Structure formats: structure tokens, C-alpha cells
Coordinates of C-alpha atoms in Angstrom, one line a residue:
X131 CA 32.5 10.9 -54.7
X132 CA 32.8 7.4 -55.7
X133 CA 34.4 6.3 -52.1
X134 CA 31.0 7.3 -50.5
X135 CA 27.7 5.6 -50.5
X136 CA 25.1 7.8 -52.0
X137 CA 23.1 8.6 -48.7
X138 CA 26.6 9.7 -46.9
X139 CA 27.1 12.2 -49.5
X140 CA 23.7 13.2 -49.8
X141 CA 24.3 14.7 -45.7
X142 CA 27.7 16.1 -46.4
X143 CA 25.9 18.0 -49.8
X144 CA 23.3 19.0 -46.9
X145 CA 25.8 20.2 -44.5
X146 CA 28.0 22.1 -47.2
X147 CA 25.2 23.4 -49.0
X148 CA 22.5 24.2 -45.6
X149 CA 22.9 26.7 -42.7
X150 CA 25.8 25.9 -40.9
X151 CA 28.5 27.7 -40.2
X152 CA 31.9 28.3 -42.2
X153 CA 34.0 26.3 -40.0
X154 CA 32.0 23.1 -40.1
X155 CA 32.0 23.6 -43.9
X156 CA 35.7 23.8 -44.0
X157 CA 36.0 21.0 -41.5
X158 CA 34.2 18.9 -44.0
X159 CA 35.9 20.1 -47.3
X160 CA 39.5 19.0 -45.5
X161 CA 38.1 15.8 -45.0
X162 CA 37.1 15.2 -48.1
X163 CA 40.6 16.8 -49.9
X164 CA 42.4 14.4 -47.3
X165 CA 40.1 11.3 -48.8
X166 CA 39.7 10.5 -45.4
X167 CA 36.2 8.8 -46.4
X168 CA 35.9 6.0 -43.7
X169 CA 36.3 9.1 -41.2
X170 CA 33.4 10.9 -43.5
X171 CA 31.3 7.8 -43.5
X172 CA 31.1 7.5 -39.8
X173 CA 30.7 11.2 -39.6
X174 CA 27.4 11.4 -41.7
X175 CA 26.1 7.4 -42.2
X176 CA 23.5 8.1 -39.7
X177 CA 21.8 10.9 -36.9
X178 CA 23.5 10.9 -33.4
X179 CA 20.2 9.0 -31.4
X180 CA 18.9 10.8 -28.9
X181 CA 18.0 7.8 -26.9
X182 CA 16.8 7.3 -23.1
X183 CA 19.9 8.7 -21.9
X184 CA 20.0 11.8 -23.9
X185 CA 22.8 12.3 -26.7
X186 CA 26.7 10.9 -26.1
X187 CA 29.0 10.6 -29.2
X188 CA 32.6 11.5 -30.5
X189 CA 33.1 15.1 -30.5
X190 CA 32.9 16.5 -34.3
X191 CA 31.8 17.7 -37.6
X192 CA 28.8 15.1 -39.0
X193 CA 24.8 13.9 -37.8
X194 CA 26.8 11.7 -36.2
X195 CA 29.1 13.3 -34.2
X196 CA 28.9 15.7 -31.3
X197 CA 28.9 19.4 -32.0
X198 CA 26.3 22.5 -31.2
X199 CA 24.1 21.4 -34.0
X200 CA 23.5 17.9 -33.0
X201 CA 23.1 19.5 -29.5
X202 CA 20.5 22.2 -30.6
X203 CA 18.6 19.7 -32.3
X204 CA 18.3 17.6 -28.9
X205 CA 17.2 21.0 -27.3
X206 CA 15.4 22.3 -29.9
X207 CA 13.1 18.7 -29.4
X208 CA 13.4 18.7 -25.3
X209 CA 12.2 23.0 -25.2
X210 CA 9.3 21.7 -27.6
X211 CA 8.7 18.9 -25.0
X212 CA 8.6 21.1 -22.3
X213 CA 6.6 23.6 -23.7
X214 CA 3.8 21.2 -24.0
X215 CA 4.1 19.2 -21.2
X216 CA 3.8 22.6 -19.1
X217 CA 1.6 24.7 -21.1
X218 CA 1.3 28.7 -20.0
X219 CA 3.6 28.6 -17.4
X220 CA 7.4 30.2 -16.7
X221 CA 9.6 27.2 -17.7
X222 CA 12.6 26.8 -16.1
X223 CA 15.9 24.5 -16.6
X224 CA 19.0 23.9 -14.7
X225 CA 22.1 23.5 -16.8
X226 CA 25.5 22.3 -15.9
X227 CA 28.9 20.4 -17.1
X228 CA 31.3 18.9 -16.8
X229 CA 34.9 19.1 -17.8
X230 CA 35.6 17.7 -21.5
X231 CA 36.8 19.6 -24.0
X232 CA 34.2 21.8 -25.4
X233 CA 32.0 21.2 -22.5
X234 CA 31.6 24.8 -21.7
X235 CA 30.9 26.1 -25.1
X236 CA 28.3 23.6 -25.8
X237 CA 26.6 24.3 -22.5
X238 CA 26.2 28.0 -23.7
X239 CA 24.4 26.6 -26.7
X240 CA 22.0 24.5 -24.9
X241 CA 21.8 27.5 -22.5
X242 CA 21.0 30.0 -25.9
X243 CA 18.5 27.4 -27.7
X244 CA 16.7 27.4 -24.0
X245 CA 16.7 30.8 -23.8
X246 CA 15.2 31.0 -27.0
X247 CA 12.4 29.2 -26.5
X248 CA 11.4 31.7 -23.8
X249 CA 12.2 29.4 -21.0
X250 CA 14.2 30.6 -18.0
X251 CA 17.6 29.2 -17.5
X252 CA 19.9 28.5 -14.4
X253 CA 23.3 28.0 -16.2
X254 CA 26.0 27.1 -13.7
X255 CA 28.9 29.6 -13.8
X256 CA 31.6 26.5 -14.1
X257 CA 32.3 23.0 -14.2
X258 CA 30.1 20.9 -11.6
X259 CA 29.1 17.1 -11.0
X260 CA 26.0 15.6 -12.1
X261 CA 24.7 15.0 -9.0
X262 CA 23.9 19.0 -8.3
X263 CA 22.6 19.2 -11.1
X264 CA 19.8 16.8 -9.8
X265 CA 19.5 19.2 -6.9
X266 CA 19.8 22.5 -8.6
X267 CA 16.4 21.8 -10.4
X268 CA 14.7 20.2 -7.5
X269 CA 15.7 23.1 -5.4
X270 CA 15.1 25.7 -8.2
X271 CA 11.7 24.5 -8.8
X272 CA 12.4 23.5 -12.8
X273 CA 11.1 21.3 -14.8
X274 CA 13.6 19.7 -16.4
X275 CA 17.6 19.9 -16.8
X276 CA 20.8 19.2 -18.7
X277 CA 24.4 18.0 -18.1
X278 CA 26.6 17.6 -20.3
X279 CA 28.9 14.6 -19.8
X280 CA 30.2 11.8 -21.1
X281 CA 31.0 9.9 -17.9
X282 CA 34.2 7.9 -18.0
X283 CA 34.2 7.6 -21.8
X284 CA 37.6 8.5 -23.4
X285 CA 38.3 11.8 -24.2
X286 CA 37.1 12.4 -27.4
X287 CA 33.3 11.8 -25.9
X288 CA 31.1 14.6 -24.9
X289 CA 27.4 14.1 -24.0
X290 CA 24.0 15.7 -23.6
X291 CA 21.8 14.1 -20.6
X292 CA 18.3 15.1 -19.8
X293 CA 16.7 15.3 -17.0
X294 CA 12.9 15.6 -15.8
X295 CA 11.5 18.2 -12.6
X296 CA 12.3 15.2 -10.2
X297 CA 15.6 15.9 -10.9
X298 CA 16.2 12.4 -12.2
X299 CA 17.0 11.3 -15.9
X300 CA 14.0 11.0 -17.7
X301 CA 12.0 8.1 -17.9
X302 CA 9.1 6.4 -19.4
X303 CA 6.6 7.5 -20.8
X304 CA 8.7 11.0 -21.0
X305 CA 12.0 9.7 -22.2
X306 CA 9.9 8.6 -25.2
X307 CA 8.0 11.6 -25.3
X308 CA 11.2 13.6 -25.7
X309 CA 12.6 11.5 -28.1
X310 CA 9.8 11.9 -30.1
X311 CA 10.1 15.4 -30.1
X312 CA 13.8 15.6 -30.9
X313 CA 12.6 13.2 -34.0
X314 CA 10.4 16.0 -35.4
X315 CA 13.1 18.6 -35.5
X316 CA 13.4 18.1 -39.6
X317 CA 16.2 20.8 -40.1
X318 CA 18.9 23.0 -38.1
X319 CA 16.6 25.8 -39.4
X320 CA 14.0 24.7 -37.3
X321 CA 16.3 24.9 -34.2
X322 CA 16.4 28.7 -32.8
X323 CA 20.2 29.0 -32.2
X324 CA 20.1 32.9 -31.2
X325 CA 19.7 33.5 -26.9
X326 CA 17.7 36.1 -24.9
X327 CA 20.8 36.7 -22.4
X328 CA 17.7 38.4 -19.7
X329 CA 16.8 34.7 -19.6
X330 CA 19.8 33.3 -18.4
X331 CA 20.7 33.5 -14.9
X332 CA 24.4 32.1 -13.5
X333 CA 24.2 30.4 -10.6
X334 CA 27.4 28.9 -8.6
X335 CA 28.2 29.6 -5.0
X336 CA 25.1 29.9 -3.1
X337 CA 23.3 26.5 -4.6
X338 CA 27.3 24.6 -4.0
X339 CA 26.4 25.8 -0.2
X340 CA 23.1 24.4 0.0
X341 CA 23.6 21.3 -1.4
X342 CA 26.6 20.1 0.9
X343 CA 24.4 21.9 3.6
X344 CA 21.9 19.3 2.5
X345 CA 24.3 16.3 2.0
X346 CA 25.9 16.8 5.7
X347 CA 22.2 15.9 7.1
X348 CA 22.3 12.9 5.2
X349 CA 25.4 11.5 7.4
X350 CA 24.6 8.2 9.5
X351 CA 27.2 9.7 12.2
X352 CA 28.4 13.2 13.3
X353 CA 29.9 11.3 16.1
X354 CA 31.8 9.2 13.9
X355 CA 33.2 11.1 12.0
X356 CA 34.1 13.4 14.4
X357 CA 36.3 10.3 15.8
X358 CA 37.4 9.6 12.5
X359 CA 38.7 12.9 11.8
X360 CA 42.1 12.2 11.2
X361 CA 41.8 9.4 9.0
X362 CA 44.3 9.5 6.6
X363 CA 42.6 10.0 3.2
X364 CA 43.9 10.4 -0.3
X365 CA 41.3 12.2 -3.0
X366 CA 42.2 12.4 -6.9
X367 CA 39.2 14.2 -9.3
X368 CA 41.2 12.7 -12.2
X369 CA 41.2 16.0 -13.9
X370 CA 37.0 16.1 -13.6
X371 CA 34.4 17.6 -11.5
X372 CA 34.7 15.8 -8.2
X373 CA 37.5 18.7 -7.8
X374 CA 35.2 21.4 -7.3
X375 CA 33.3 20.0 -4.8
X376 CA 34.9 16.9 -2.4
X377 CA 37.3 19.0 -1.3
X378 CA 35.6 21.8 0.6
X379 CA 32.6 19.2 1.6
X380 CA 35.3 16.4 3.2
X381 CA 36.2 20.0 5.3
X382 CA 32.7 20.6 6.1
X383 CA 31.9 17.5 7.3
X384 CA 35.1 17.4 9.9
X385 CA 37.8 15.1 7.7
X386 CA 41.2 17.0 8.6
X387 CA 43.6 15.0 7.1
X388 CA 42.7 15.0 3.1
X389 CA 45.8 14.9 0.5
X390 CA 45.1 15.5 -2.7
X391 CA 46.9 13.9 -5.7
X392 CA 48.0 17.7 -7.0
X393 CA 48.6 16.5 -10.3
X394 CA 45.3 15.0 -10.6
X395 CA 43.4 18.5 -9.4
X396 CA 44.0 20.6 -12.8
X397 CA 40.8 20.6 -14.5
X398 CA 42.2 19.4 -18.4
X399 CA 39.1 17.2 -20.3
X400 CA 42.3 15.7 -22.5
X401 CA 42.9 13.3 -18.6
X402 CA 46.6 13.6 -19.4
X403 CA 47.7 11.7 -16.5
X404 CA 45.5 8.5 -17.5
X405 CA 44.8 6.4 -20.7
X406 CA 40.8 6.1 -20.0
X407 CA 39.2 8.4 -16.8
X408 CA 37.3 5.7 -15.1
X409 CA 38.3 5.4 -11.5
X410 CA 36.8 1.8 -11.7
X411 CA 39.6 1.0 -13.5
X412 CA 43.0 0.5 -11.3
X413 CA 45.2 2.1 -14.0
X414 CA 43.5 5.5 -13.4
X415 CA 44.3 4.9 -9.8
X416 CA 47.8 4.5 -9.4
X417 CA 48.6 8.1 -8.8
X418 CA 46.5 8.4 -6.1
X419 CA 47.5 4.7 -4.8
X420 CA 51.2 5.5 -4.8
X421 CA 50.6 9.2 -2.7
X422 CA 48.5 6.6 -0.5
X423 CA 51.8 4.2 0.3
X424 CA 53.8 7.0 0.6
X425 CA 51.9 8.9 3.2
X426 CA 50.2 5.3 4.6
X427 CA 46.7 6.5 4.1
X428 CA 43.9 4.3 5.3
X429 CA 41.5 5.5 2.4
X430 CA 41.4 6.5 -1.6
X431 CA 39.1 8.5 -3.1
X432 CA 38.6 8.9 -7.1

């Protein structure tokens, strides 16, 4: 096609003509009968990096979009890290997300890709914040984990973060290391796409218990709050993750008078009730600041 630059068309030929699945190939073809070329050249000009962070990109079909295969390259590359960083032992991951679209779907490929690399997964049976993620793999003894998120980003974002046994995001000289690795996956052929279910092992309840068990210990003041108890507070998740969790742990740890912006609560990664899901910004506040003047609550929480 005389629209794209020779190297652009080369990946779409690879993508129509390699091992990927009808869909995508259709996905493409569309494109390319809608001339929608500048969308095709973004799609395909380059590889989605894998950088220190992990992977975070537009969700869609291209190298340089986010999709399963872009994903099972990036765990195809961190299972091949592992596996030498930890030679002859049972490797184990943690993996959680959070609540874009497609969120859980990709999840179950990271969780397959894992799998088939012989490593033993702990796969979170829903939706969860990043930060237990960080203490599902310290507490499950792993050696590395993966959330996928895309933070605040608008919704057409999804991401891939890794993280090391420390249960922090990886970071030098391994960060590298894993980047290197994901470099060397040459082909989706080389990624093994097809899971051993007996590794995978949901996980949910019990490690949500522990970890706000573990987070009340952390609290400056039992006495405090116990005299703070009815402070009027007002909690919105924005639609995301926060939902599952601050909730029950403001209960645990003795708040009694939490409102929650209703709306806000329904888990939807299109954030339908905000332009952009950062609660930095005060747009993606208001709901939660209006239910606080009309109750006349002394705190917000997003």
C-alpha cells in the first residue's frame, strides 16, 4: 500500500500472514479497507517497549498496541528471566488486576504463558489494587509478580507491570536483565501461549484478610481512631480497585461513619462518570466533593 512506509507494511504482512489468531487478522484487514493508515502506522511503526516499568500502551491490534500477544511476549521474556535467575527450583508468581477493559482476559494470558513455563501461579480470583499484589508475593514466598494496570491513564490504556521477590517493581540490574530477555523473544511462536490449569491456583479471600490484618498493625493510633470513629468520611473507587478493598478495611480499623459515592462503586474500566480517572485531578472529584457538602463530611477519599 502506497499510504504505508515499507517497514509498517512489512509487520502488518507479518501479522496477517504469521500465527495469530483470526480476529486480529480481521481486525487488521478492516483497517486497511477503511484506509485508516495513520491508525495502521501507529499500530505497527514500532514494538510496544517493555521498559523499567513493564509494558503500558493503547489497547489494540499492532506491535505497538496492547493485546495478549504483546503481553505473551513480555511474559514469555520475564518466565525466561526467571527461569535463570532461579535455576532448579519451583517458581512461583503472583498475578493480579485491575479494572480496565480487558484487564481480566489478559491476566489469564499472563497467567497461561506462566503456567506454561512450568512455573506455579497465584492468580487472584478478581479485580484487586497493586499494592497486594506487593504482598501477595512477599507473603506467598514468589519470586516475582504482575499487575496489570495502567494507573490513571485514560481508558483506552492497559498495562503489564513487573515485579521482583521483594515485592517491589523491578530494578536495576534486573529491570535490565528482564528487558533483555523480553528483547530476545524473536517471534509469537517462540511464546508458549497454551496453560497447565494444575499450575494455577486462585487465590482471593484468605490473602484480602491477611493483608488488612497486616496493614491495621501499621496504625500510629488505635486510640485515635477509636476517638475518631465517627468522622464523617466520603470514599469514591472511581469505578477501580480501591472498591474492593477500603471499604471493609475503614470497618476493620473502627471508622463508622463511611458514605460511599454509590455511583462511583460499579466496577466499569470505560470510568463513565469522569473524563480522565485520576483522583489528583479535581474533575474526578466532584462527585464525591458534592456527597461531602451535602452530608458536611470532614474527609474525601478517592
Amino acid at each position: 500500500m502506497k499510504n504505508l512506509d515499507s517497514s509498517v507494511q512489512q509487520k502488518i504482512d507479518q501479522w496477517l500472514e504469521g500465527s495469530y489468531d483470526e480476529n486480529a487478522k480481521q481486525e487488521i484487514r478492516s483497517l486497511i479497507e477503511q484506509e485508516k493508515y495513520e491508525e495502521l502506522t501507529d499500530a505497527f511503526y514500532k514494538d510496544l517497549e517493555f521498559g523499567t516499568g513493564g509494558l503500558r500502551g493503547i489497547m489494540g491490534v499492532g506491535s505497538n498496541r496492547v493485546n495478549k500477544y504483546t503481553f505473551g511476549v513480555a511474559t514469555q521474556g520475564f518466565s525466561n528471566f526467571l527461569k535463570k535467575t532461579y535455576p532448579d527450583q519451583q517458581i512461583k508468581v503472583a498475578i493480579a488486576h485491575d479494572c480496565r477493559n480487558n484487564s481480566d482476559t489478559l491476566a489469564k494470558v499472563v497467567a497461561d504463558v506462566f503456567s506454561a513455563n512450568g512455573i506455579k501461579v497465584f492468580f487472584f480470583e478478581g479485580l484487586r489494587p497493586t499494592p497486594e499484589l506487593s504482598y501477595a508475593v512477599r507473603e506467598l514466598n514468589c519470586q516475582g509478580g504482575v499487575v496489570l494496570t495502567a494507573s490513571h491513564n485514560p481508558k483506552e490504556y492497559n498495562g503489564f507491570k513487573a515485579y521482583g521477590a521483594d515485592g517491589g517493581q523491578l530494578v536495576s540490574p534486573h529491570d535490565k536483565a528482564v528487558m533483555d530477555e523480553v528483547q530476545k523473544v524473536a517471534s509469537i511462536d517462540e511464546v508458549k501461549f497454551e496453560g497447565n490449569n494444575d499450575l494455577i491456583q486462585l487465590i482471593g479471600e484468605d490473602i484480602d484478610q491477611k493483608y488488612l490484618a497486616e496493614l491495621k498493625k501499621l496504625s500510629v493510633s488505635q486510640k485515635e481512631i477509636q476517638n475518631q470513629k465517627d468522622l464523617k468520611i466520603v470514599f469514591s473507587p472511581i469505578h477501580g480497585t480501591a472498591g474492593v478493598l477500603v471499604p471493609p478495611a475503614l470497618k476493620m480499623y473502627g471508622f463508622e461513619n463511611v458514605t460511599l459515592v454509590e455511583e462511583q462503586m460499579v466496577v466499569d474500566g470505560n470510568f463513565p462518570t469522569v473524563v480522565y480517572p485520576n483522583p489528583e485531578e479535581q474533575d474526578a472529584l466532584a462527585m464525591a466533593l458534592d456527597k461531602a457538602k451535602e452530608i458536611d463530611a470532614e474527609l474525601v477519599m478517592a
